[in-house]
Amino acid sequence: MDTKEDIRLLFKDLFTHTEYKMFAKRLEIARRLLLGQTYEEIDQALKVTTPTITSINNILNSAGEGLRKADQKLNELEKQYQK
């Protein structure tokens, strides 16, 4: 996958609409946690439950290599898109 759009198209093929939205929110939770946002800030912005945020935070604390790589790749793609 070379672009954010390529990734989006793949996920739309793989997931139902609801699964896609849930996946996107979980990824955004991870990205915000990596930026240092609080549970309250994430809850207010994304309208998610504390257990969902905790679950993602636990993944990041125990390993989370996949989430970190996805965040890094998305940051790179966003920088390229802005140019």
Backbone as numpy.savetxt, mean C-alpha at the origin, in Angstrom:
# Nx Ny Nz CAx CAy CAz Cx Cy Cz
6.81 -5.65 -14.76 5.97 -4.48 -14.76 6.86 -3.24 -14.76
6.66 -2.41 -15.76 7.51 -1.23 -15.89 6.84 0.05 -15.43
5.53 0.04 -15.35 4.84 1.26 -14.96 3.77 0.96 -13.91
3.36 2.02 -13.26 2.28 1.89 -12.28 1.00 1.40 -12.98
0.78 1.84 -14.19 -0.40 1.43 -14.95 -0.37 -0.06 -15.28
0.81 -0.60 -15.60 0.95 -2.04 -15.86 0.54 -2.84 -14.63
0.99 -2.38 -13.47 0.67 -3.06 -12.21 -0.83 -2.97 -11.95
-1.40 -1.80 -12.16 -2.84 -1.59 -11.94 -3.66 -2.53 -12.82
-3.28 -2.64 -14.09 -4.01 -3.52 -15.01 -3.92 -4.98 -14.59
-2.75 -5.42 -14.17 -2.58 -6.79 -13.71 -3.47 -7.06 -12.50
-3.45 -6.18 -11.53 -4.25 -6.39 -10.32 -5.75 -6.35 -10.61
-6.16 -5.51 -11.55 -7.58 -5.48 -11.90 -8.01 -6.78 -12.56
-7.10 -7.43 -13.25 -7.40 -8.74 -13.84 -7.46 -9.84 -12.78
-6.63 -9.72 -11.76 -6.53 -10.76 -10.74 -7.57 -10.67 -9.63
-7.95 -9.45 -9.27 -8.82 -9.24 -8.11 -10.21 -8.76 -8.52
-11.20 -9.11 -7.68 -12.51 -8.48 -7.85 -12.37 -7.02 -7.45
-13.39 -6.24 -7.74 -13.35 -4.81 -7.39 -13.11 -4.62 -5.90
-13.82 -5.38 -5.07 -13.68 -5.26 -3.62 -12.29 -5.70 -3.16
-11.79 -6.80 -3.70 -10.44 -7.26 -3.34 -9.39 -6.24 -3.75
-9.58 -5.64 -4.91 -8.65 -4.63 -5.39 -8.61 -3.43 -4.44
-9.80 -2.96 -4.04 -9.87 -1.84 -3.11 -9.24 -2.17 -1.77
-9.48 -3.39 -1.27 -8.90 -3.81 0.00 -7.38 -3.88 -0.12
-6.89 -4.45 -1.20 -5.45 -4.54 -1.43 -4.82 -3.15 -1.48
-5.44 -2.26 -2.23 -4.91 -0.90 -2.38 -4.86 -0.19 -1.03
-5.89 -0.37 -0.21 -5.90 0.25 1.11 -4.80 -0.32 2.00
-4.62 -1.62 1.95 -3.57 -2.24 2.77 -2.19 -1.75 2.35
-1.97 -1.64 1.06 -0.70 -1.12 0.58 -0.51 0.33 1.02
-1.56 1.12 0.94 -1.47 2.52 1.36 -1.24 2.62 2.87
-1.84 1.72 3.64 -1.57 1.69 5.08 -0.08 1.46 5.32
0.49 0.49 4.63 1.91 0.19 4.78 2.76 1.40 4.41
2.43 2.04 3.31 3.20 3.20 2.87 3.15 4.32 3.91
1.99 4.53 4.47 1.84 5.58 5.49 2.55 5.22 6.78
2.50 3.95 7.17 3.25 3.52 8.36 4.74 3.73 8.14
5.23 3.41 6.95 6.65 3.60 6.65 7.04 5.07 6.67
6.08 5.94 6.40 6.32 7.38 6.47 6.24 7.92 7.90
5.80 7.06 8.82 5.73 7.46 10.23 4.39 8.03 10.67
3.36 7.86 9.86 2.05 8.35 10.26 1.50 7.51 11.41
0.68 8.14 12.23 0.08 7.46 13.36 -1.15 6.67 12.92
-1.57 5.76 13.78 -2.79 5.01 13.51 -3.96 5.96 13.29
-4.05 6.99 14.11 -5.16 7.94 14.01 -5.16 8.68 12.68
-3.98 9.09 12.23 -3.89 9.78 10.94 -4.31 8.85 9.80
-3.87 7.61 9.87 -4.21 6.63 8.83 -5.70 6.33 8.85
-6.25 6.14 10.03 -7.68 5.87 10.18 -8.51 7.00 9.59
-8.15 8.22 9.92 -8.91 9.38 9.43 -8.82 9.52 7.91
-7.65 9.27 7.36 -7.45 9.44 5.92 -8.07 8.32 5.10
-8.00 7.08 5.61 -8.40 5.93 4.81 -9.67 5.24 5.27
-10.16 5.63 6.44 -11.39 5.01 7.00 -11.22 3.50 7.14
-10.16 3.10 7.85 -9.89 1.69 8.11 -9.89 1.45 9.62
-10.02 0.19 9.99 -10.07 -0.13 11.41 -8.67 -0.26 12.00
-8.61 -0.09 13.30 -7.34 -0.26 14.02 -6.77 -1.67 13.84
-7.61 -2.73 13.91 -7.04 -4.06 13.68 -6.39 -4.23 12.30
-6.93 -3.58 11.29 -6.34 -3.66 9.96 -4.97 -2.97 9.95
-4.90 -1.81 10.55 -3.62 -1.09 10.63 -2.61 -1.90 11.43
-3.07 -2.48 12.55 -2.19 -3.29 13.39 -1.66 -4.49 12.63
-2.52 -5.13 11.86 -2.11 -6.29 11.07 -0.98 -5.93 10.10
-1.14 -4.83 9.41 -0.11 -4.39 8.46 1.15 -3.98 9.21
0.99 -3.31 10.34 2.15 -2.91 11.14 2.92 -4.13 11.64
2.20 -5.18 12.04 2.84 -6.42 12.48 3.65 -7.06 11.36
3.10 -7.03 10.15 3.82 -7.57 9.00 5.11 -6.78 8.78
5.01 -5.47 8.83 6.20 -4.63 8.64 7.24 -4.87 9.74
6.77 -5.09 10.96 7.70 -5.30 12.07 8.34 -6.68 12.06
7.65 -7.67 11.52 8.20 -9.03 11.53 9.04 -9.34 10.29
8.74 -8.73 9.20 9.49 -8.93 7.97 9.13 -7.80 7.01
8.04 -7.98 6.29 7.52 -6.93 5.44 8.38 -6.56 4.25
9.25 -7.47 3.83 10.13 -7.15 2.71 9.36 -6.86 1.43
8.29 -7.61 1.20 7.48 -7.39 0.00 6.82 -6.03 0.00
6.28 -5.64 1.15 5.65 -4.32 1.26 6.68 -3.20 1.09
7.84 -3.39 1.67 8.89 -2.37 1.55 9.36 -2.24 0.09
9.51 -3.37 -0.60 9.93 -3.33 -2.00 8.85 -2.68 -2.87
7.59 -3.01 -2.59 6.49 -2.40 -3.35 6.47 -0.90 -3.12
6.66 -0.48 -1.87 6.69 0.95 -1.56 7.83 1.63 -2.29
9.00 1.02 -2.28 10.17 1.59 -2.96 9.91 1.71 -4.46
9.36 0.67 -5.06 9.09 0.68 -6.50 8.04 1.74 -6.84
6.99 1.84 -6.03 5.97 2.84 -6.28 6.53 4.26 -6.15
7.41 4.47 -5.18 8.06 5.77 -5.04 8.89 6.11 -6.27
9.62 5.11 -6.78 10.42 5.32 -7.99 9.53 5.65 -9.18
8.43 4.91 -9.33 7.52 5.15 -10.44 6.88 6.53 -10.35
6.54 6.94 -9.13 5.94 8.26 -8.95 6.92 9.37 -9.32
8.20 9.19 -8.95 9.21 10.17 -9.31 9.38 10.25 -10.83
9.38 9.10 -11.50 9.50 9.08 -12.96 8.30 9.76 -13.60
7.12 9.50 -13.05 5.89 10.07 -13.60 5.89 11.60 -13.46
6.43 12.08 -12.34 6.46 13.52 -12.11 7.42 14.25 -13.05
8.42 13.53 -13.56 9.37 14.14 -14.50 8.69 14.29 -15.83
